[in-house]
Structure formats: C-alpha cells, structure tokens
Tab-separated table of C-alpha atoms in Angstrom:
chain	number	residue	atom	x	y	z
A	229	LEU	CA	171.659	201.609	30.403
A	230	PHE	CA	170.534	204.600	32.436
A	231	GLY	CA	167.468	206.562	31.411
A	232	LYS	CA	165.744	209.529	32.983
A	233	GLY	CA	163.694	207.402	35.328
A	234	PHE	CA	164.734	203.798	34.776
A	235	ALA	CA	167.877	201.693	34.499
A	236	MET	CA	168.214	198.473	32.520
A	237	ASP	CA	170.645	195.592	32.664
A	238	VAL	CA	171.490	194.536	29.099
A	239	ALA	CA	173.214	191.343	27.929
A	240	SER	CA	174.134	189.853	24.555
A	241	ASP	CA	172.264	186.750	23.422
A	242	PRO	CA	173.783	183.955	21.243
A	243	ASP	CA	172.765	185.883	18.090
A	244	ASP	CA	174.757	188.942	19.261
A	245	ARG	CA	171.578	190.893	19.960
A	246	LEU	CA	171.059	193.031	23.044
A	247	ARG	CA	168.422	191.737	25.449
A	248	VAL	CA	167.065	193.566	28.496
A	249	THR	CA	167.363	191.270	31.508
A	250	ARG	CA	166.181	193.584	34.289
A	251	VAL	CA	164.483	196.972	34.649
A	252	VAL	CA	164.532	199.028	37.830
A	253	SER	CA	163.315	202.480	38.756
A	254	VAL	CA	166.012	204.963	39.666
A	255	LYS	CA	163.505	207.248	41.309
A	256	ARG	CA	161.446	206.198	44.291
A	257	PRO	CA	157.701	206.726	43.615
A	258	GLN	CA	156.179	209.595	45.561
A	259	ALA	CA	153.296	207.541	46.886
A	260	ASP	CA	151.843	204.059	46.680
A	261	GLY	CA	150.230	203.507	43.313
A	262	ASP	CA	152.016	206.531	41.830
A	263	ALA	CA	154.676	204.442	40.068
A	264	ARG	CA	154.700	204.850	36.300
A	265	PRO	CA	153.979	201.677	34.328
A	266	LEU	CA	156.492	200.142	31.935
A	267	TYR	CA	155.642	199.536	28.284
A	268	LEU	CA	157.502	197.401	25.780
A	269	ALA	CA	158.192	199.229	22.544
A	270	THR	CA	160.292	198.826	19.406
A	271	GLY	CA	162.144	201.529	17.530
A	272	GLN	CA	165.413	202.796	16.121
A	273	ILE	CA	167.913	203.535	18.877
A	274	ALA	CA	171.073	205.573	18.435
A	275	PHE	CA	173.882	205.599	20.998
A	276	CYS	CA	175.619	208.960	21.282
A	277	ASP	CA	179.158	209.323	22.555
A	278	LEU	CA	179.120	212.404	24.766
A	279	THR	CA	182.598	211.916	26.176
A	280	ILE	CA	185.305	214.474	25.461
A	281	ALA	CA	186.872	212.064	22.995
A	282	GLY	CA	183.543	211.471	21.279
A	283	GLN	CA	182.852	215.174	20.823
A	284	PHE	CA	186.392	215.711	19.580
A	285	ARG	CA	186.014	213.094	16.803
A	286	GLY	CA	183.730	215.205	14.622
A	287	THR	CA	186.003	218.223	14.327
A	288	ALA	CA	189.174	216.114	14.164
A	289	ARG	CA	187.803	213.978	11.304
A	290	ASP	CA	187.302	217.026	9.078
A	291	GLU	CA	190.746	218.441	9.836
A	292	ILE	CA	192.507	215.114	9.245
A	293	ALA	CA	190.654	214.698	5.936
A	294	GLU	CA	191.955	218.075	4.800
A	295	ARG	CA	195.523	217.373	5.894
A	296	ALA	CA	195.515	213.896	4.327
A	297	ARG	CA	194.987	215.523	0.911
A	298	GLN	CA	198.186	217.550	1.197
A	299	ALA	CA	201.337	216.306	-0.533
A	300	ASP	CA	203.426	216.213	2.651
A	301	SER	CA	200.763	214.453	4.716
A	302	TYR	CA	202.123	211.502	6.699
A	303	LEU	CA	198.853	209.604	6.264
A	304	ARG	CA	199.060	210.100	2.507
A	305	LEU	CA	202.685	208.960	2.405
A	306	TRP	CA	201.760	205.978	4.587
A	307	ARG	CA	199.092	204.861	2.105
A	308	GLU	CA	201.415	205.360	-0.881
A	309	TYR	CA	204.197	203.408	0.834
A	310	ASN	CA	201.805	200.541	1.583
A	311	ASP	CA	200.760	200.423	-2.061
A	312	LEU	CA	204.410	200.266	-3.165
A	313	GLU	CA	205.218	197.554	-0.626
A	314	LEU	CA	202.195	195.507	-1.690
A	315	ALA	CA	203.253	195.724	-5.322
A	316	GLY	CA	206.759	194.593	-4.327
A	317	ILE	CA	205.406	191.608	-2.370
A	318	LEU	CA	203.324	190.398	-5.303
A	319	LYS	CA	206.125	190.940	-7.840
A	320	ARG	CA	208.495	188.936	-5.681
A	321	ALA	CA	205.986	186.079	-5.403
A	322	GLN	CA	205.395	186.067	-9.153
A	323	ASP	CA	209.119	186.282	-9.920
A	324	PHE	CA	209.664	183.182	-7.803
A	325	GLY	CA	206.746	181.374	-9.411
A	326	VAL	CA	205.841	177.833	-8.372
A	327	LEU	CA	207.644	174.498	-8.066
A	328	ARG	CA	205.635	171.338	-8.634
A	329	TYR	CA	206.522	168.312	-6.520
A	330	HIS	CA	205.286	164.718	-6.736
A	331	LYS	CA	206.550	163.351	-3.422
A	332	CYS	CA	207.570	164.521	0.041
A	333	GLU	CA	208.843	162.813	3.156
A	334	GLN	CA	210.004	163.877	6.570
A	335	ARG	CA	213.598	163.258	7.597
A	336	PRO	CA	214.633	162.231	11.135
A	337	ASP	CA	215.655	165.821	11.940
A	338	GLY	CA	212.101	167.038	11.221
A	339	VAL	CA	212.913	168.659	7.889
A	340	TRP	CA	210.582	167.816	4.992
A	341	ARG	CA	212.198	166.877	1.674
A	342	PHE	CA	210.265	167.558	-1.529
A	343	GLU	CA	210.999	165.692	-4.774
A	344	LEU	CA	210.437	168.045	-7.700
A	345	ASP	CA	208.968	166.933	-11.016
A	346	ASP	CA	211.384	166.041	-13.811
A	347	SER	CA	209.955	168.884	-15.854
A	348	GLN	CA	211.172	171.375	-13.272
A	349	VAL	CA	214.073	173.751	-13.691
A	350	ASP	CA	217.681	172.629	-13.470
A	351	ALA	CA	219.815	173.091	-10.366
A	352	GLN	CA	221.224	176.448	-11.440
A	353	ALA	CA	217.773	177.881	-12.191
A	354	LEU	CA	216.430	176.477	-8.921
A	355	ARG	CA	219.180	178.205	-6.966
A	356	ALA	CA	218.311	181.404	-8.786
A	357	GLN	CA	214.702	181.053	-7.627
A	358	ILE	CA	215.773	180.470	-4.047
A	359	ALA	CA	218.033	183.523	-4.297
A	360	VAL	CA	214.984	185.602	-5.323
A	361	LEU	CA	213.158	184.283	-2.286
A	362	THR	CA	215.861	184.891	0.289
A	363	ASP	CA	217.363	188.109	-1.109
A	364	GLY	CA	217.636	190.540	1.785
A	365	ARG	CA	215.177	188.619	3.969
A	366	SER	CA	215.802	186.223	6.824
A	367	ASP	CA	212.130	185.314	7.256
A	368	ALA	CA	211.442	184.084	3.706
A	369	GLN	CA	209.227	181.013	3.705
A	370	LEU	CA	207.667	178.616	1.211
A	371	GLU	CA	204.206	177.129	1.471
A	372	ALA	CA	203.111	173.724	0.193
A	373	GLY	CA	199.638	173.363	-1.270
A	374	GLN	CA	197.639	171.337	-3.750
A	375	GLU	CA	196.639	174.403	-5.768
A	376	ILE	CA	198.417	177.562	-6.896
A	377	PRO	CA	197.042	180.501	-4.881
A	378	ALA	CA	194.902	182.960	-6.810
A	379	ALA	CA	196.998	185.839	-5.463
A	380	ILE	CA	200.092	184.561	-7.290
A	381	GLN	CA	198.163	183.877	-10.484
A	382	SER	CA	196.259	187.172	-10.568
A	383	GLY	CA	198.688	189.498	-8.793
A	384	ASP	CA	195.989	190.517	-6.308
A	385	LEU	CA	196.665	189.808	-2.635
A	386	ALA	CA	192.940	189.970	-1.854
A	387	ALA	CA	192.125	187.238	-4.392
A	388	ASP	CA	192.746	184.504	-1.803
A	389	GLN	CA	190.425	185.954	0.827
A	390	GLY	CA	188.309	183.163	2.244
A	391	ASN	CA	189.992	180.484	0.104
A	392	SER	CA	193.202	179.796	1.998
A	393	ARG	CA	193.561	176.794	4.287
A	394	SER	CA	193.287	177.463	7.999
A	395	LYS	CA	196.569	175.673	8.769
A	396	PRO	CA	198.843	175.597	5.697
A	397	PHE	CA	202.248	173.917	5.795
A	398	ILE	CA	205.028	176.535	5.759
A	399	GLY	CA	208.779	176.175	6.144
A	400	VAL	CA	212.120	177.859	5.589
A	401	PRO	CA	213.721	176.621	2.323
A	402	GLU	CA	217.056	174.828	2.295
A	403	LEU	CA	218.823	173.495	-0.806
A	404	SER	CA	219.496	169.783	-0.376
A	405	GLY	CA	222.512	169.731	-2.695
A	406	GLN	CA	220.625	167.736	-5.312
A	407	ALA	CA	219.135	169.279	-8.427
A	408	ARG	CA	215.527	168.214	-8.014
A	409	ARG	CA	215.117	168.290	-4.255
A	410	ILE	CA	214.301	171.087	-1.893
A	411	ASP	CA	213.994	170.935	1.894
A	412	LEU	CA	211.625	172.915	4.094
A	413	ARG	CA	212.395	173.299	7.764
A	414	PRO	CA	209.099	173.899	9.618
A	415	SER	CA	208.930	176.361	12.479
A	416	ARG	CA	207.965	175.180	15.933
A	417	GLU	CA	204.280	175.945	15.499
A	418	GLN	CA	204.287	173.986	12.217
A	419	GLU	CA	205.651	170.723	13.625
A	420	ASP	CA	202.233	169.036	13.821
A	421	ARG	CA	201.272	169.907	10.235
A	422	THR	CA	201.760	167.659	7.226
A	423	PRO	CA	202.113	168.943	3.647
A	424	PRO	CA	200.058	167.423	0.790
A	425	LYS	CA	201.654	164.301	-0.701
A	426	SER	CA	201.946	166.123	-4.027
A	427	GLY	CA	201.329	169.701	-5.079
A	428	TYR	CA	203.100	173.027	-5.430
A	429	LEU	CA	205.684	175.053	-3.544
A	430	TYR	CA	205.313	178.818	-3.693
A	431	LEU	CA	206.131	181.918	-1.699
A	432	SER	CA	204.078	182.082	1.489
A	433	LEU	CA	201.965	185.236	1.552
A	434	GLY	CA	200.036	184.560	4.768
A	435	GLY	CA	202.185	186.783	6.965
A	436	ASP	CA	202.159	189.567	4.370
A	437	LYS	CA	198.351	189.405	4.192
A	438	VAL	CA	198.013	189.726	7.952
A	439	ARG	CA	200.529	192.566	8.149
A	440	MET	CA	199.028	194.566	5.289
A	441	ASN	CA	195.497	194.055	6.613
A	442	ARG	CA	196.503	195.284	10.055
A	443	ARG	CA	198.070	198.376	8.534
A	444	SER	CA	194.940	199.048	6.508
A	445	LEU	CA	192.705	198.724	9.576
A	446	ALA	CA	195.028	201.004	11.546
A	447	TRP	CA	195.049	203.590	8.737
A	448	ASP	CA	191.235	203.557	8.517
A	449	ALA	CA	190.878	203.905	12.297
A	450	ILE	CA	193.319	206.826	12.452
A	451	ARG	CA	191.955	208.526	9.341
A	452	GLY	CA	188.340	208.136	10.484
A	453	CYS	CA	189.028	208.995	14.153
A	454	THR	CA	187.429	205.725	15.249
A	455	SER	CA	190.343	204.590	17.389
A	456	PRO	CA	190.144	204.904	21.199
A	457	MET	CA	192.474	207.890	20.823
A	458	PRO	CA	190.866	210.099	18.149
A	459	GLN	CA	193.553	212.775	18.326
A	460	ILE	CA	196.313	210.418	17.187
A	461	GLY	CA	195.799	211.419	13.552
A	462	LEU	CA	196.413	215.078	14.339
A	463	LEU	CA	199.448	214.175	16.430
A	464	ILE	CA	200.897	212.214	13.499
A	465	GLU	CA	200.283	215.150	11.188
A	466	GLY	CA	201.961	217.546	13.601
A	467	ALA	CA	198.790	219.521	14.297
A	468	PRO	CA	197.984	221.001	17.716
A	469	VAL	CA	195.488	219.070	19.826
A	470	PRO	CA	193.783	219.876	23.124
A	471	ALA	CA	195.313	218.149	26.139
A	472	ARG	CA	193.907	217.552	29.590
A	473	ALA	CA	195.604	219.186	32.525
A	474	THR	CA	197.734	216.797	34.577
A	475	ARG	CA	200.001	217.266	37.540
A	476	ARG	CA	203.676	217.267	36.700
A	477	ARG	CA	205.663	214.219	37.769
A	478	GLU	CA	209.282	214.417	38.786
A	479	PRO	CA	211.135	211.880	36.594
A	480	PHE	CA	213.914	210.992	39.026
A	481	THR	CA	213.145	209.132	42.216
A	482	GLN	CA	215.200	206.767	44.324
A	483	ALA	CA	214.093	203.782	42.232
A	484	VAL	CA	215.063	205.526	38.981
A	485	ARG	CA	218.446	206.639	40.291
A	486	ALA	CA	219.255	203.051	41.225
A	487	LEU	CA	218.922	202.100	37.551
A	488	LEU	CA	220.284	205.335	36.053
A	489	PRO	CA	222.877	206.654	38.505
A	490	ASN	CA	224.562	208.873	35.890
A	491	PRO	CA	221.955	209.713	33.245
A	492	THR	CA	222.821	211.745	30.180
A	493	ASP	CA	220.927	214.919	29.349
A	494	ARG	CA	219.019	213.056	26.633
A	495	GLN	CA	218.046	210.279	29.035
A	496	ARG	CA	216.790	212.859	31.511
A	497	GLN	CA	214.777	214.533	28.773
A	498	ALA	CA	213.352	211.212	27.540
A	499	LEU	CA	212.106	210.228	31.008
A	500	ASP	CA	210.633	213.667	31.621
A	501	ILE	CA	208.753	213.671	28.316
A	502	ALA	CA	207.531	210.080	28.724
A	503	LEU	CA	206.105	210.786	32.191
A	504	ASN	CA	204.556	214.171	31.456
A	505	THR	CA	203.104	213.736	27.982
A	506	PRO	CA	199.316	213.220	28.246
A	507	ASP	CA	198.938	211.132	25.091
A	508	ILE	CA	201.863	209.624	23.139
A	509	ALA	CA	205.600	210.212	23.473
A	510	LEU	CA	208.064	208.892	20.880
A	511	ILE	CA	211.659	208.306	21.945
A	512	GLN	CA	214.131	207.499	19.192
A	513	GLY	CA	217.810	206.701	19.416
A	514	PRO	CA	220.488	204.680	17.628
A	515	PRO	CA	222.068	201.567	19.218
A	516	GLY	CA	224.131	202.203	22.314
A	517	THR	CA	222.367	205.365	23.460
A	518	GLY	CA	220.786	203.732	26.524
A	519	LYS	CA	217.197	203.127	25.416
A	520	THR	CA	217.012	199.820	27.288
A	521	ARG	CA	218.062	201.455	30.561
A	522	VAL	CA	215.543	204.247	30.001
A	523	ILE	CA	212.782	201.656	29.512
A	524	ALA	CA	213.762	199.919	32.751
A	525	ALA	CA	213.908	203.231	34.628
A	526	LEU	CA	210.546	204.313	33.238
A	527	GLN	CA	208.916	201.073	34.379
A	528	ALA	CA	210.412	201.505	37.835
A	529	ARG	CA	209.088	205.080	37.978
A	530	LEU	CA	205.582	203.995	36.976
A	531	THR	CA	205.443	201.547	39.873
A	532	ASP	CA	206.841	203.796	42.566
A	533	LYS	CA	205.061	203.323	45.885
A	534	ASP	CA	203.972	206.948	45.974
A	535	GLU	CA	202.278	206.521	42.585
A	536	VAL	CA	200.448	203.366	43.593
A	537	ALA	CA	199.415	204.397	47.125
A	538	ASP	CA	197.018	207.254	46.358
A	539	GLY	CA	195.438	205.624	43.304
A	540	SER	CA	196.108	208.653	41.093
A	541	GLY	CA	199.390	207.488	39.623
A	542	LEU	CA	200.312	206.063	36.253
A	543	ALA	CA	200.865	202.508	37.462
A	544	GLY	CA	199.453	199.772	35.269
A	545	ASN	CA	200.356	197.068	32.814
A	546	THR	CA	203.115	197.775	30.319
A	547	LEU	CA	203.379	196.023	26.961
A	548	LEU	CA	206.804	195.923	25.331
A	549	THR	CA	206.992	194.666	21.761
A	550	SER	CA	209.638	194.547	19.052
A	551	TYR	CA	210.435	193.017	15.686
A	552	GLN	CA	213.472	191.360	17.265
A	553	HIS	CA	213.477	188.852	20.121
A	554	ASP	CA	216.881	190.114	21.306
A	555	ALA	CA	215.488	193.596	21.925
A	556	VAL	CA	212.666	192.208	24.077
A	557	ASP	CA	215.046	189.850	25.905
A	558	ASN	CA	217.455	192.673	26.756
A	559	ALA	CA	214.730	195.002	27.994
A	560	ALA	CA	212.989	192.245	29.965
A	561	ALA	CA	216.250	191.168	31.602
A	562	ALA	CA	216.845	194.755	32.792
A	563	THR	CA	213.305	195.263	34.094
A	564	TRP	CA	212.142	194.541	37.615
A	565	VAL	CA	208.731	195.798	38.726
A	566	LEU	CA	207.708	195.572	42.389
A	567	GLY	CA	210.524	193.076	42.879
A	568	LEU	CA	209.305	190.795	40.093
A	569	PRO	CA	210.843	190.165	36.672
A	570	ALA	CA	209.068	190.742	33.382
A	571	ILE	CA	207.225	187.954	31.587
A	572	LYS	CA	207.846	187.282	27.919
A	573	ILE	CA	205.157	185.711	25.747
A	574	GLY	CA	206.410	184.064	22.549
A	575	TYR	CA	209.711	182.663	21.431
A	576	ARG	CA	212.195	182.716	18.614
A	577	LYS	CA	211.494	180.304	15.761
A	578	GLY	CA	213.495	177.147	16.270
A	579	ALA	CA	214.201	177.945	19.928
A	580	GLN	CA	214.352	174.921	22.215
A	581	ASP	CA	213.065	176.596	25.380
A	582	GLY	CA	209.453	177.344	26.147
A	583	GLY	CA	207.220	180.268	25.313
A	584	ALA	CA	207.385	182.200	28.607
A	585	TRP	CA	210.488	184.097	29.743
A	586	LEU	CA	210.700	184.677	33.504
C-alpha cells in the first residue's frame, strides 16, 4: 500500500485479516532527526478503484439497470430463461419421483445393481420412469441416498443448500431386464464411492445446482458491473462503449498462411475481427465452415515471433472450452503453438485413457 509519505507491506493472516508487516518511508528525510514519527491508529478504511475500469463502473451500472428493464433486454431474457429452465428441471425430477431399494451390490464390470422394494412399480411403469429421465438427454443420472432430497419434495432447488453429501453416489441408469432391478454405471470419478446399502434412487440435481448457481453469479456480476470487464453488460445489450486505442494487427502472416492457405472471405473477416477487437469478439458458424482451422490460425498468429519479441503483442495463454469433448479434441489436434501441441485437461466419461491430452 502506497501512501503520500510511506509504503506498507500487507499480508493476510489465518483469520483472513490484513496485517501490516513492514513500513518504510518513500521520502528521504531532509535532515537527521527530521523524520516524521509513525503512529498506530484504527479507523474505517475504504479502497477506491481509480482505474479506467473502476471509474466506468458507476455510469455503466446505471445504464445497464435501465436497459435491463426493457422488454427486449438480453439480461432480462436471460433471467426469464433461467427461471423457465429451473422450473423444468424441478418438474422433471418430481415427475420421475423416487425408487426405494433395499439392497445393492457391485457386479464384476463395476456396475452397481439395485434391488427395488416389492412395493415398487411394475416393469412397465419403471421403464416409463426411466424414459422420463433419459428423454432427450444423454447425461441423465440417478443418485443413491438414504433420504429423499428436500429439493424434490419441496420443488425448490435451494432447499438442499448445505444438506447434500460432499461425495454422493451417482451413475447412469441401465435397465437390467428384470422388473425390480435397476443398474447404475458410475462414471470414472465415481469409481471409489459406495452407495448406501439401502435407500432411495432419484434424479441427480447436483450438476444442475452448480450450473444454475454459476449462471446466477455471472448474471449478478454482469448486471452489477462487478466483473473484471465492467463494459460486458453494455456489449451484450448492444450499447456503445468506450474502447482504448490499439495498433492494428495484420491478420495474415506466414504462420497463418501455412494453416489457412486459401481462406474464405468469412475466415479472413473472423481473424481480422478477433485480432483487432479490444474487448470481446464472437464468431459464430454452422458445422463445416472452418471454425477449427480459424482457431488454429488465430493461436498461431498470437504467438508469432514478432508479437512476442517486443513484449507488446497479444501472446499469452489461451483457454479453449466446449460442451463436447470432440470439439476440444479436434481443435487441440489442429493447434501447434511455438512448435508444441495443446494440452487437454479432463476426459470423456467412461474413457480408458488418462486426463491429459498431448
């Protein structure tokens, strides 16, 4: 912390408080004995953000609030869509209901078999429940627990906050061919977990909770201009925002031409926009339009020697993420940066190979 005449080194203690560890004078005293003394004092301290982004937050927050009230506001539609999706998640969980089991055992292939109570539904009704679970979704999962989650009973996703187990047993359902048995195939990260000997099977809501919570935090950060990029809300709403002046970068270099020898007009435009947009550029295209090659070319352009040499370039780490493993695999396989391949963190559920792709 730099003051008018002194600087302090500050560190966090185990209680997450800030503690001054060293104080030095930033001005040399004019004469011996003329140094000002230091006094310990307590008081209310406010930290002010005087950066350009910090000063921009105040005016942007008011404008975003006004736009978010309009019927065609993206932020308003985003919130309404989330509410509809949340209602659909809970209805689906309640439509499936719960299945009580009195015994479970693991088969040699790793799949867990659950013996349902005699009072459970017949085979036809059970298949109907599984159909509700898997309808239109490839990631549907069941969770095994000793109690029925409050979210399923009350229809409120937040009802389970703080009550769920840290490592629940979750698996993909498979019909065993017998009326009162159901199999759950655990994912790779679930292999060391054991379900309760008896309990209930119900729709797993853990992933939905995490996803919806992340969206809510993102919405609050964008709406309140508290994200590291306060202007993103105005960009989403299509409003003009101030932009810093940057030197224009030529999109096509020798490295780019090696990957895109015959680019289309749209590919040229995409690279140009991605390189010369000061904040966020969105590139959209249907399958087969060359997005993967554009990603590879863009990465090569960002690590050009002329960009790295003078220290003023755009070179840095690039994070590529997708809902589908195939999309990441294809882009990573086409990407070489400074002669090195990309590294993939994570793996497809049920995959036999490891978690890092080289």
